[in-house]
Coordinates of C-alpha atoms in Angstrom, one line a residue:
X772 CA 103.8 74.4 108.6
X773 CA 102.0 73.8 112.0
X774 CA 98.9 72.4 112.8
X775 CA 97.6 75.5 114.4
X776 CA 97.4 76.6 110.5
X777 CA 95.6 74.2 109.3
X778 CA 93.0 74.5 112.4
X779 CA 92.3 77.6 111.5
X780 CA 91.6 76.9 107.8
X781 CA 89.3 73.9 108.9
X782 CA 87.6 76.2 111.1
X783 CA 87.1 79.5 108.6
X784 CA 86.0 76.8 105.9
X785 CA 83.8 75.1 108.4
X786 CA 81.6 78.3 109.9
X787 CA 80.6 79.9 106.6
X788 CA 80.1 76.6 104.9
X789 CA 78.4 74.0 108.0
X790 CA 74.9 74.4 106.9
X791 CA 75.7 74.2 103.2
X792 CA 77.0 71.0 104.0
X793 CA 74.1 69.4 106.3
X794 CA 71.8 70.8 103.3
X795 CA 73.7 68.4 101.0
X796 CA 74.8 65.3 103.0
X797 CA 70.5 65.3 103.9
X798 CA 69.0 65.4 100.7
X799 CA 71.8 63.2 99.4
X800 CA 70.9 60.6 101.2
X801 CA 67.0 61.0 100.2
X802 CA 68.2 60.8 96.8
X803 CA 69.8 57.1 97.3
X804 CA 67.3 55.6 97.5
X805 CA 64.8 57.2 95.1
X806 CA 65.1 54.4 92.0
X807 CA 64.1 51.8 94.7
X808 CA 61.2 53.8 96.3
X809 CA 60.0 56.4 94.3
X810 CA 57.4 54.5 91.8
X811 CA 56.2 52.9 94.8
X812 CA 52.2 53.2 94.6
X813 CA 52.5 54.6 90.7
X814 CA 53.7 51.4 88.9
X815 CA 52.4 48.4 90.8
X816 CA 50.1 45.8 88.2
X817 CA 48.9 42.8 88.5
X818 CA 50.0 39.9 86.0
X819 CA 47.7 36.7 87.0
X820 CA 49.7 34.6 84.9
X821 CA 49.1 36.8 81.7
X822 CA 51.4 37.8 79.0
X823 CA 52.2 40.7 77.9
X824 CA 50.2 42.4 75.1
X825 CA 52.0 43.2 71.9
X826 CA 54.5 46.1 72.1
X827 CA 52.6 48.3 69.0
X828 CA 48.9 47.3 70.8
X829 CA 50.8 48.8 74.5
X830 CA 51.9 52.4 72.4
X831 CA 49.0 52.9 70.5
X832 CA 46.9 52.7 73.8
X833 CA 49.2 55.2 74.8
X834 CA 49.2 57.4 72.2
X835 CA 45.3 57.9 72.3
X836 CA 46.1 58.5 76.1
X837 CA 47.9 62.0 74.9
X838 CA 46.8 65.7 74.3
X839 CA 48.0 67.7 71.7
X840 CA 50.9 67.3 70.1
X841 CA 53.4 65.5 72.7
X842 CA 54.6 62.6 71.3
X843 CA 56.2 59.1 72.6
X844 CA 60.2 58.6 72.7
X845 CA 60.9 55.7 75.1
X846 CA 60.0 52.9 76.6
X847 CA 61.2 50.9 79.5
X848 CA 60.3 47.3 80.5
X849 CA 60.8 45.2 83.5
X850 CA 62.1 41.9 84.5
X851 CA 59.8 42.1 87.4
X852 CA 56.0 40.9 85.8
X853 CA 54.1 43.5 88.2
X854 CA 55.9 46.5 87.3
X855 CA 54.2 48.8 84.7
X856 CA 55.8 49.5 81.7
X857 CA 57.0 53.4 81.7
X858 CA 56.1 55.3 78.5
X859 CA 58.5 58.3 78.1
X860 CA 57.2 61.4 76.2
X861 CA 58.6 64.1 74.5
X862 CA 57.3 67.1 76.8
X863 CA 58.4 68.4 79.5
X864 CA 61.5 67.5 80.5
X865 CA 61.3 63.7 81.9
X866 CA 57.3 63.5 81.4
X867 CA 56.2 59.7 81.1
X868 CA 53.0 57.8 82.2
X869 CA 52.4 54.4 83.4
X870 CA 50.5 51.6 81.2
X871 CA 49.6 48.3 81.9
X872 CA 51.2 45.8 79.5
X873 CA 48.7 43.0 80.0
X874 CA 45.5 45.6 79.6
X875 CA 46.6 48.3 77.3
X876 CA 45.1 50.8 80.1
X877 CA 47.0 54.2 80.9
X878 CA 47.4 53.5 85.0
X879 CA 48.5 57.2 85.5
X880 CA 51.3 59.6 85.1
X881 CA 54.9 59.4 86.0
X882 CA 55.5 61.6 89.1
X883 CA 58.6 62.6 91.1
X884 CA 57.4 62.0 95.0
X885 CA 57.7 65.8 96.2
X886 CA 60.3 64.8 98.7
X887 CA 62.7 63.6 95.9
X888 CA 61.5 66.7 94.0
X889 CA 63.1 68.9 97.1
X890 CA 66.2 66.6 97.7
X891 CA 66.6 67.5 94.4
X892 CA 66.3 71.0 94.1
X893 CA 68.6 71.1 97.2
X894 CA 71.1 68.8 96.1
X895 CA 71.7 70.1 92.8
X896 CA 71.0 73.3 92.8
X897 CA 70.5 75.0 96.4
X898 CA 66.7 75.0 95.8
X899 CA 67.3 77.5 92.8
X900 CA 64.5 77.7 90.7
X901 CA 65.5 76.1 86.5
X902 CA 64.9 78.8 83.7
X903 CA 61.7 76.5 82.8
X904 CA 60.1 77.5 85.8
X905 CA 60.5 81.2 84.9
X906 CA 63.5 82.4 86.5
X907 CA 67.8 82.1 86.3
X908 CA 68.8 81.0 90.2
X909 CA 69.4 77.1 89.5
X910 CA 73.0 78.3 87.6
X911 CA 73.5 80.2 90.9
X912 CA 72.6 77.6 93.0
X913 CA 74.8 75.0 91.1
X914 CA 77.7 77.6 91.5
X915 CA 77.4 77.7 94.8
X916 CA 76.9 73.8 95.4
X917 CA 80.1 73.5 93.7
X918 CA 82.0 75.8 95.8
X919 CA 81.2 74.2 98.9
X920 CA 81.7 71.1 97.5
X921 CA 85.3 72.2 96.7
X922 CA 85.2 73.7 100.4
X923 CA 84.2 70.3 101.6
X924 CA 87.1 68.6 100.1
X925 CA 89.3 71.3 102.2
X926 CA 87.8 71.0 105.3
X927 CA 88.6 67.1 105.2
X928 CA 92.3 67.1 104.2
X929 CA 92.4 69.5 106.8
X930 CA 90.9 67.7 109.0
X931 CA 92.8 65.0 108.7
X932 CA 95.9 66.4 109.1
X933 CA 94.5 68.0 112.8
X934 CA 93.7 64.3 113.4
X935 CA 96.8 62.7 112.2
X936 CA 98.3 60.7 115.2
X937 CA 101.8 60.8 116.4
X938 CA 104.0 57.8 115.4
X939 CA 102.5 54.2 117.6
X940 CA 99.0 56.4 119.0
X941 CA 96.7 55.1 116.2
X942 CA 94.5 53.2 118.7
X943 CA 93.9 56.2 120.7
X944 CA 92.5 58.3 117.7
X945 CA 89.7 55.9 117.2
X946 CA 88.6 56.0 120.6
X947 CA 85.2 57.8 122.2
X948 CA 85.1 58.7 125.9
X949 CA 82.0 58.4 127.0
X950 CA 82.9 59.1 131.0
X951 CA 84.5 62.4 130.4
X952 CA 82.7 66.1 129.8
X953 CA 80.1 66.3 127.7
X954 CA 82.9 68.4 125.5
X955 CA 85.3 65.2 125.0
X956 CA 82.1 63.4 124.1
X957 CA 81.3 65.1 120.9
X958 CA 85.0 66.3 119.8
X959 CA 86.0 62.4 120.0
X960 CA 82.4 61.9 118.0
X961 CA 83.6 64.7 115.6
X962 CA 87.1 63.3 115.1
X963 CA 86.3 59.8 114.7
X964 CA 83.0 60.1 112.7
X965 CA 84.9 62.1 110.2
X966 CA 88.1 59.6 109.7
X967 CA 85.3 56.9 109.3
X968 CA 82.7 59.0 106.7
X969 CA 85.7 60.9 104.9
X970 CA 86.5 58.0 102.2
X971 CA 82.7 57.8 101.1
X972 CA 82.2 62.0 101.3
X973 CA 85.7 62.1 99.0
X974 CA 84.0 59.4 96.6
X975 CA 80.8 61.7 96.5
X976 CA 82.6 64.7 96.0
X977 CA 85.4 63.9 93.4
X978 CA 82.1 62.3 91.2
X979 CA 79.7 65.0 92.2
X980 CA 81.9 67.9 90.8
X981 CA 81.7 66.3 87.3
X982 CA 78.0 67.7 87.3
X983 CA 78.7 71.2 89.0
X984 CA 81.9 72.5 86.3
X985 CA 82.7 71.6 82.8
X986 CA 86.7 72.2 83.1
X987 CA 86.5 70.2 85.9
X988 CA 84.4 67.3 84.2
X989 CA 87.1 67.6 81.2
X990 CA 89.9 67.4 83.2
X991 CA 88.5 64.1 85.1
X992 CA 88.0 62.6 81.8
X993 CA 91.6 63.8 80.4
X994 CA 93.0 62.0 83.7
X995 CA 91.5 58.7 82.9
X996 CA 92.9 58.8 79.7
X997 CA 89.4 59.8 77.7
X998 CA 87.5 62.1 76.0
X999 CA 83.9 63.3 78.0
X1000 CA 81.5 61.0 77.0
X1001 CA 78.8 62.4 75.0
X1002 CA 75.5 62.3 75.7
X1003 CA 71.8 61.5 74.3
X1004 CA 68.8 63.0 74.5
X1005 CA 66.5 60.7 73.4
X1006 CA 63.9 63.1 72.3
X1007 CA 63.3 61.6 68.7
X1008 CA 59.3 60.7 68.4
X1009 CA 58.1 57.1 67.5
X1010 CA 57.8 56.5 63.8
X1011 CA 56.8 53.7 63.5
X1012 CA 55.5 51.5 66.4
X1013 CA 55.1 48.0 64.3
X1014 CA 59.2 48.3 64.0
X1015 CA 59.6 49.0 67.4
X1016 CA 57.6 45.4 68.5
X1017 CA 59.5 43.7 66.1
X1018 CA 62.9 44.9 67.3
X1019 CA 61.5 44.1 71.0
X1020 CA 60.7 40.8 70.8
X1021 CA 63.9 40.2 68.8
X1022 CA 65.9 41.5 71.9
X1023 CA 63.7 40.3 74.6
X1024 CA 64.0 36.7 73.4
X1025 CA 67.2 36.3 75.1
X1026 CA 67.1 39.4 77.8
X1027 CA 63.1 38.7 79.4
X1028 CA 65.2 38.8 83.1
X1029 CA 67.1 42.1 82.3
X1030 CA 65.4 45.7 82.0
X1031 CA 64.9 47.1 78.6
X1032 CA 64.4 51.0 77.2
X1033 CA 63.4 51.2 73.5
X1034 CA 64.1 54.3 71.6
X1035 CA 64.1 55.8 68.3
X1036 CA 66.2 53.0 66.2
X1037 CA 68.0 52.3 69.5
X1038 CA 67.4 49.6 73.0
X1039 CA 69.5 49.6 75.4
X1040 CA 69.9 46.3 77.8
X1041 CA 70.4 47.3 81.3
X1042 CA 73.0 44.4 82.3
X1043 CA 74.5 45.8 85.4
X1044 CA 74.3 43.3 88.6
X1045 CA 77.5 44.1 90.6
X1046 CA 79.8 47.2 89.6
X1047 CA 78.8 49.7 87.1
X1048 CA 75.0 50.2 87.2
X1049 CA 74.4 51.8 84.0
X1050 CA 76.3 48.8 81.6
X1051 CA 74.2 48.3 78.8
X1052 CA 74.5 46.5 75.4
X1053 CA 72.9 48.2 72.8
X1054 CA 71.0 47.0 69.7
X1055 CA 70.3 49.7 66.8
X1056 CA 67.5 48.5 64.4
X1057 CA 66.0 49.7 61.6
X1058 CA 62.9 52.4 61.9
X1059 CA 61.0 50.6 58.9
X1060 CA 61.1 47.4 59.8
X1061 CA 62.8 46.7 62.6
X1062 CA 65.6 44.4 61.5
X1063 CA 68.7 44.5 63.9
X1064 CA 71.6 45.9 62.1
X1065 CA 73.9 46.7 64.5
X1066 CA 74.4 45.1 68.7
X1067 CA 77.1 47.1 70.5
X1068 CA 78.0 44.8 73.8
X1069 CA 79.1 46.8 76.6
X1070 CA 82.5 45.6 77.1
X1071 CA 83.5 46.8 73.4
X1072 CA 81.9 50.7 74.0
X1073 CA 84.5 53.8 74.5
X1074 CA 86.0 54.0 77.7
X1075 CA 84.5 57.2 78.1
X1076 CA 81.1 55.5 78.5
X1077 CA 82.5 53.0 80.9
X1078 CA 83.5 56.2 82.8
X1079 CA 80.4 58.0 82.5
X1080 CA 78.7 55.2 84.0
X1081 CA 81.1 54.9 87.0
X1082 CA 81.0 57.8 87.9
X1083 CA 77.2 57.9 88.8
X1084 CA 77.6 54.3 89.8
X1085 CA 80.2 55.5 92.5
X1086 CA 78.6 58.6 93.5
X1087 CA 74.9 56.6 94.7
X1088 CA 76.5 54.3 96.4
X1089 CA 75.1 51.1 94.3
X1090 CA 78.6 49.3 92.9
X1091 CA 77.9 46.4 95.5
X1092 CA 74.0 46.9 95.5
X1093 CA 72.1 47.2 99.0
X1094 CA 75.2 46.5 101.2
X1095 CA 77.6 50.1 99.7
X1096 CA 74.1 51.8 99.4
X1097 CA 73.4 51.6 103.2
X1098 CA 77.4 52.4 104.1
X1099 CA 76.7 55.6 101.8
X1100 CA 74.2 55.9 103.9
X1101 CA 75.4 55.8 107.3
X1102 CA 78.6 57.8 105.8
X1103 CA 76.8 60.7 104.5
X1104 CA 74.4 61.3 108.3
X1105 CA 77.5 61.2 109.7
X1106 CA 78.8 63.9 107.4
X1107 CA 75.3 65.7 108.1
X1108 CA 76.3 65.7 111.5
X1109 CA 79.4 66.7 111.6
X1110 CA 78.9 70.5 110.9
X1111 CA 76.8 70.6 113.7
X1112 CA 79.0 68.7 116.6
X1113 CA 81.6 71.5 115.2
X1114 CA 79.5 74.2 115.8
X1115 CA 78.6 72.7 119.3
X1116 CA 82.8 72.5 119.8
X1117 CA 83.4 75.8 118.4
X1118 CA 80.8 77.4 120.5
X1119 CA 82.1 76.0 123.8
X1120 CA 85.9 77.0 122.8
X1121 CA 84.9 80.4 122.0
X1122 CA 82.4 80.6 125.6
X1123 CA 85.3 79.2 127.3
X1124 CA 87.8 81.9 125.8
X1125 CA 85.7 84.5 126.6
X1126 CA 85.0 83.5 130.3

């Protein structure tokens, strides 16, 4: 089979699909950076030297702070001594305020920065609206997100195959003429930018699909050997807030430089530092009185959590911190741009056809 084929496929793939794929490679990149910058201005405290106040004094502050009948079901602390502590509540989905541990005093409510809100929307779900905001086009939206994602994947194998050098020319696919037309330009830009981008955009899109179809999620598991992990919710109320400090100060002893997320009878130990950014040990403790009974290290959980957590881990970027975030980055403008230097190539082939 010819290359003239698979031009043609890159091409049909390409036209329909172009701005589907600028739409996602944009608000992707929004989106890697949103746990760094998007409690900027919300969390920010001032410790002077103090020391936190006790855990049960920090949630019953915060329970006088609520209305009605929403109730508290997390907590997460901070290595960093001028970062708010987040209280998690039970409604709506991923409410939470802000409280100052060294006052007691409710600082404000959690919000998603609007931009993240739209890179969001867009990402995820084609800016479908969810069923809780009163109508049915986010299942859409994810539908088609996931076809063009699939599309995506086509259009760089084929791609790759166009650009696949003859035997000894490798140095002359990686070059950019800059004195030639305006035309030679942007295809070299085109051809190269994509060979460089494509192993990040693959990474992205063989993660990304775990969260657009179930038999594909199963099937990614099955391949690694593993079940789908499950998942928790995290949606059981506080019973009993004296148990929780006790079980706090147990862990924190010996985890004060890690961050920490207390639950119903559960915390969890954020440990990552290089590699998988969502390793955790966990600690279960009793809801009474808040007696450890049971610490589940990381290393010793089901594979299928160690996959769970790689799979976001690879799809942000953050394996290898700042350095792979800003390659992901650079990788996923590149793939923003490379509809559009196709259109401009197309256009001009077509013009030039036509004349």
């Amino acid at each position: 089979m010819n290359k003239k084929f698979f031009r043609q496929l890159h091409l049909w793939l390409s036209v329909p699909l172009g701005l589907i794929v600028v739409l996602m490679c944009l608000s992707g990149a929004v989106l890697l950076f949103e746990r760094d910058f998007g409690h900027v201005g919300q969390a920010e405290v001032n410790s002077e030297g103090r020391n936190p106040l006790p855990l049960d004094s920090i949630l019953t502050s915060a329970y006088c702070h609520l209305h009605g009948k929403n109730k508290i079901v997390g907590v997460t602390t901070y290595p960093d001594p001028d970062h708010a502590y987040k209280v998690s509540l039970a409604k709506p989905a991923m409410a939470a305020i802000w409280i100052n541990q060294y006052t007691g005093e409710v600082i404000g409510k959690y919000e998603r920065a609007e931009i993240f809100k739209l890179a969001s929307a867009a990402h995820r779900r084609l800016f479908g609206k969810t069923k809780a905001d009163g109508a049915y086009g986010a299942k859409t939206g994810k539908l088609i997100i996931g076809i063009s994602t699939i599309g995506l994947l086509l259009i760089i194998i084929t791609g790759f195959i166009i650009w696949w050098p003859k035997k000894g020319h490798w140095h002359e696919k990686f070059k950019i003429s800059s004195r030639s037309n305006p035309y030679r330009f942007w295809y070299d830009i085109h051809c190269v930018g994509g060979v460089v981008s494509s192993p990040v955009l693959i990474i992205c899109i063989l993660t990304g699909l775990t969260w657009s179809f179930g038999w594909y999620k199963k099937s990614f598991y099955s391949a690694l050997g593993s079940e789908v992990a499950k998942t928790s919710s995290h949606k059981i109320p506080a019973e009993n807030f004296s148990a929780w400090d006790t079980a706090y100060r147990i862990v924190a002893t010996e985890n004060n430089d890690k961050e920490i997320r207390i639950y119903q009878g559960e915390i969890d130990v954020i440990t990552s530092g290089i590699g998988n950014q969502q390793a955790a040990n966990t600690y279960k403790f009793d809801g009474d009185t808040g007696e450890i009974s049971l610490v589940n290290k990381y290393i010793d959980k089901p594979r299928s959590n160690h996959i769970k957590g790689w799979i976001y881990t690879l799809h942000v970027g953050s394996w290898l911190g700042w350095i792979t975030r800003i390659f992901y980055l650079l990788c996923v403008i590149i793939g923003a741009i490379l509809p559009i230097t196709g259109y401009y190539l197309w256009i001009k082939r077509s013009c030039k056809k036509n004349k």
